[in-house]
Tab-separated table of C-alpha atoms in Angstrom:
chain	number	residue	atom	x	y	z
I	1	MET	CA	97.198	122.170	64.256
I	2	SER	CA	99.631	123.018	67.126
I	3	ASN	CA	97.006	122.877	69.371
I	4	LYS	CA	96.017	119.204	68.279
I	5	TYR	CA	99.583	118.322	68.609
I	6	ILE	CA	99.860	119.615	72.172
I	7	GLU	CA	96.764	117.629	73.138
I	8	ASP	CA	98.249	114.528	71.459
I	9	ILE	CA	101.397	114.803	73.477
I	10	ALA	CA	99.373	115.691	76.729
I	11	GLU	CA	97.395	112.160	76.128
I	12	ILE	CA	100.349	110.457	75.532
I	13	ARG	CA	102.228	111.527	78.658
I	14	GLN	CA	98.810	110.641	80.434
I	15	MET	CA	99.022	107.301	79.310
I	16	MET	CA	102.593	106.562	80.076
I	17	GLU	CA	101.646	108.136	83.418
I	18	LYS	CA	98.822	105.492	83.950
I	19	SER	CA	101.201	102.490	82.858
I	20	SER	CA	104.108	103.462	85.019
I	21	ARG	CA	102.416	104.663	88.300
I	22	PHE	CA	99.825	103.152	90.454
I	23	ILE	CA	97.017	105.762	90.508
I	24	SER	CA	94.388	103.915	92.345
I	25	LEU	CA	95.337	104.907	95.671
I	26	SER	CA	92.339	106.432	97.499
I	27	GLY	CA	92.635	109.544	99.869
I	28	LEU	CA	89.844	107.913	101.831
I	29	SER	CA	92.216	105.021	102.896
I	30	GLY	CA	94.750	107.774	104.190
I	31	ILE	CA	92.014	109.236	106.313
I	32	MET	CA	90.745	105.751	107.506
I	33	ALA	CA	94.232	104.851	108.229
I	34	GLY	CA	94.783	107.832	110.491
I	35	ILE	CA	91.572	107.240	112.360
I	36	TYR	CA	92.715	103.592	112.831
I	37	ALA	CA	95.966	104.814	114.416
I	38	LEU	CA	94.269	107.515	116.781
I	39	ILE	CA	91.839	104.826	118.218
I	40	GLY	CA	94.840	102.419	118.298
I	41	ALA	CA	96.814	105.053	120.112
I	42	PHE	CA	94.020	105.788	122.605
I	43	ILE	CA	93.655	101.941	123.483
I	44	ALA	CA	97.612	101.898	124.067
I	45	TRP	CA	97.394	104.870	126.050
I	46	LYS	CA	94.190	103.293	128.198
I	47	LEU	CA	96.511	99.882	128.573
I	48	ALA	CA	99.821	101.492	129.768
I	49	TYR	CA	99.494	105.025	130.751
I	50	THR	CA	97.485	107.428	133.086
I	51	SER	CA	96.850	111.032	131.791
I	52	GLU	CA	99.367	112.242	133.850
I	53	GLN	CA	102.107	109.647	133.278
I	54	MET	CA	101.352	110.334	129.557
I	55	ILE	CA	102.710	113.956	129.828
I	56	TYR	CA	105.735	112.832	131.725
I	57	GLY	CA	106.264	109.537	129.249
I	58	GLU	CA	106.036	106.977	132.158
I	59	PRO	CA	104.037	104.115	131.887
I	60	THR	CA	101.627	103.271	134.682
I	61	ASN	CA	102.225	99.576	134.820
I	62	ARG	CA	105.627	97.819	135.868
I	63	ASP	CA	104.598	94.918	133.788
I	64	VAL	CA	106.754	96.396	130.818
I	65	TRP	CA	106.750	92.960	128.991
I	66	GLY	CA	103.235	92.253	129.602
I	67	ASN	CA	102.107	95.970	128.368
I	68	LEU	CA	104.278	95.495	125.368
I	69	THR	CA	102.679	92.538	124.194
I	70	TYR	CA	99.455	93.976	124.147
I	71	LEU	CA	100.820	97.218	122.376
I	72	ILE	CA	102.347	95.106	119.709
I	73	LEU	CA	99.103	93.367	119.260
I	74	ASP	CA	97.198	96.760	119.116
I	75	ALA	CA	99.581	98.115	116.505
I	76	ALA	CA	99.127	94.767	114.423
I	77	GLY	CA	95.479	95.336	114.504
I	78	VAL	CA	95.905	98.871	113.347
I	79	PHE	CA	98.098	97.787	110.570
I	80	LEU	CA	95.676	94.723	109.426
I	81	LEU	CA	92.659	97.173	109.467
I	82	THR	CA	94.610	99.870	107.459
I	83	LEU	CA	95.621	97.344	104.911
I	84	ILE	CA	92.339	95.723	104.368
I	85	THR	CA	90.707	99.354	103.897
I	86	GLY	CA	93.650	100.363	101.673
I	87	ILE	CA	93.227	97.327	99.153
I	88	GLY	CA	89.478	97.536	99.245
I	89	LEU	CA	89.377	101.561	98.529
I	90	SER	CA	91.801	101.030	95.956
I	91	VAL	CA	90.182	98.151	94.046
I	92	LYS	CA	86.978	100.252	94.134
I	93	LYS	CA	88.738	103.108	92.789
I	94	ALA	CA	90.576	101.161	90.226
I	95	LYS	CA	87.394	99.590	88.735
I	96	LYS	CA	85.796	103.235	88.814
I	97	HIS	CA	88.491	104.653	86.368
I	98	GLY	CA	88.676	101.526	84.452
I	99	VAL	CA	92.165	100.615	85.143
I	100	LYS	CA	93.787	97.164	86.780
I	101	SER	CA	94.240	97.091	90.368
I	102	TRP	CA	97.104	94.391	90.112
I	103	ASP	CA	99.853	94.581	87.497
I	104	LYS	CA	103.394	94.797	87.255
I	105	THR	CA	103.353	98.547	88.620
I	106	THR	CA	101.204	97.251	91.703
I	107	GLN	CA	103.944	94.629	92.474
I	108	LYS	CA	106.683	96.934	92.062
I	109	LEU	CA	105.120	99.310	94.553
I	110	ILE	CA	104.516	96.724	97.120
I	111	ILE	CA	107.885	95.267	97.000
I	112	ASN	CA	109.642	98.672	97.418
I	113	LEU	CA	107.367	99.643	100.126
I	114	PHE	CA	107.621	96.241	101.792
I	115	ILE	CA	111.526	96.090	101.744
I	116	PRO	CA	112.016	98.674	104.310
I	117	LEU	CA	108.869	97.668	106.192
I	118	ILE	CA	110.280	93.942	106.778
I	119	ALA	CA	113.891	95.442	107.544
I	120	GLY	CA	112.049	97.617	110.245
I	121	GLY	CA	110.052	94.686	111.703
I	122	ILE	CA	113.076	92.569	111.968
I	123	LEU	CA	115.013	95.289	113.785
I	124	ILE	CA	111.910	95.760	115.914
I	125	ILE	CA	112.116	92.286	116.857
I	126	VAL	CA	115.730	92.538	117.848
I	127	LEU	CA	114.903	95.545	120.121
I	128	TYR	CA	112.035	93.759	121.692
I	129	LEU	CA	114.404	90.762	122.469
I	130	ASN	CA	116.891	92.870	124.044
I	131	GLY	CA	114.858	94.964	126.155
I	132	ILE	CA	115.244	98.237	124.273
I	133	VAL	CA	111.510	99.052	124.132
I	134	GLY	CA	111.987	102.983	124.057
I	135	LEU	CA	112.885	102.721	120.305
I	136	ILE	CA	110.170	100.654	118.952
I	137	ALA	CA	107.874	103.566	118.252
I	138	PRO	CA	110.557	105.776	116.587
I	139	THR	CA	111.801	102.452	114.672
I	140	THR	CA	108.203	102.125	113.153
I	141	LEU	CA	108.087	105.761	112.084
I	142	ILE	CA	111.371	105.750	110.460
I	143	PHE	CA	111.059	102.664	108.526
I	144	TYR	CA	107.502	103.295	107.447
I	145	GLY	CA	108.411	106.664	106.354
I	146	LEU	CA	111.606	104.988	104.271
I	147	GLY	CA	108.924	102.587	102.754
I	148	LEU	CA	106.918	105.397	101.519
I	149	ILE	CA	109.687	107.279	100.001
I	150	ASN	CA	110.805	104.021	98.438
I	151	ALA	CA	107.243	103.320	96.834
I	152	SER	CA	106.703	106.961	95.641
I	153	HIS	CA	108.393	106.106	92.643
I	154	TYR	CA	105.540	104.116	91.534
I	155	THR	CA	102.567	106.074	92.730
I	156	TYR	CA	101.656	109.647	93.552
I	157	ARG	CA	104.884	111.612	94.270
I	158	ASP	CA	102.793	113.272	97.251
I	159	ILE	CA	103.567	110.351	99.415
I	160	ARG	CA	107.377	110.942	99.249
I	161	TYR	CA	106.702	114.146	101.559
I	162	LEU	CA	104.335	112.024	103.752
I	163	GLY	CA	107.330	109.566	103.921
I	164	LEU	CA	109.956	112.279	104.869
I	165	LEU	CA	108.001	113.636	107.651
I	166	GLU	CA	107.252	110.119	109.086
I	167	VAL	CA	111.009	109.825	108.972
I	168	ALA	CA	111.701	113.149	110.666
I	169	LEU	CA	108.978	112.385	113.506
I	170	GLY	CA	110.705	109.124	113.801
I	171	LEU	CA	114.100	110.801	114.592
I	172	ILE	CA	112.595	113.205	116.936
I	173	ALA	CA	111.002	110.277	118.836
I	174	SER	CA	114.128	108.749	119.211
I	175	PHE	CA	115.611	111.623	121.026
I	176	VAL	CA	112.668	112.013	123.623
I	177	VAL	CA	111.882	108.416	124.084
I	178	GLY	CA	109.379	108.940	126.795
I	179	TYR	CA	106.910	110.608	124.278
I	180	GLY	CA	107.117	107.814	121.641
I	181	LEU	CA	103.439	107.033	121.950
I	182	LEU	CA	102.288	110.707	121.368
I	183	ILE	CA	104.437	111.173	118.623
I	184	TRP	CA	103.445	107.742	117.133
I	185	ALA	CA	99.808	109.152	117.241
I	186	ILE	CA	100.898	112.407	115.409
I	187	GLY	CA	102.685	110.412	112.672
I	188	PHE	CA	100.384	107.677	111.967
I	189	GLY	CA	97.108	109.406	113.049
I	190	LEU	CA	97.104	113.146	112.270
I	191	LEU	CA	99.670	113.118	109.395
I	192	HIS	CA	97.537	110.453	107.731
I	193	ILE	CA	94.213	112.125	107.941
I	194	VAL	CA	95.797	115.436	106.616
I	195	TYR	CA	97.606	113.681	103.863
I	196	GLY	CA	94.415	111.717	102.713
I	197	THR	CA	92.152	114.673	102.850
I	198	LEU	CA	94.734	116.419	100.565
I	199	MET	CA	94.773	113.584	98.396
I	200	TYR	CA	91.224	113.314	98.409
I	201	PHE	CA	90.438	116.606	97.009
I	202	LYS	CA	93.423	116.412	94.649
I	203	TYR	CA	92.723	113.115	92.956
I	204	ASP	CA	89.486	111.695	93.976
I	205	LYS	CA	87.156	114.475	93.494
């Protein structure tokens, strides 16, 4: 009797977890996001740096504004690919587990994720217009991390730790401005691949 009671409690708890959290996030989407980010960072490096200047954190081209425009388009491309892949894999996982991919929990997740992202995007525009380009990479890491922390209340708690690491990297990057691209690649590239791999084996297998 006691075992049946425990099983019932566990089942009820699992149902409540499914209804209050978005559990269709795919670990593969994290891995792909990391790969996209590394490719984007490589393209950015080719556009604005040589290997020697990358070490010392100095742009190879004096046309800072021209370079920055290409870098922003590069980052936007990475974000768009990541978004499309994330949505596609999440919908696929939701269908596989017989749950809705779009409900109130999903809406709360997106709203809480995008509040810091939109605020960060506005701040990046301000930095860009005022020529404070060295803080753009750190700002993307910090506000992306805050978005993940905010969204972690509505999905896997593991995302909170990824968010904290992104914020920490962003703060470090703000002190060593010349290495922003390198730290950006670590934050959006390597961390996503590691996180996605862990999530895949923990929740997707």
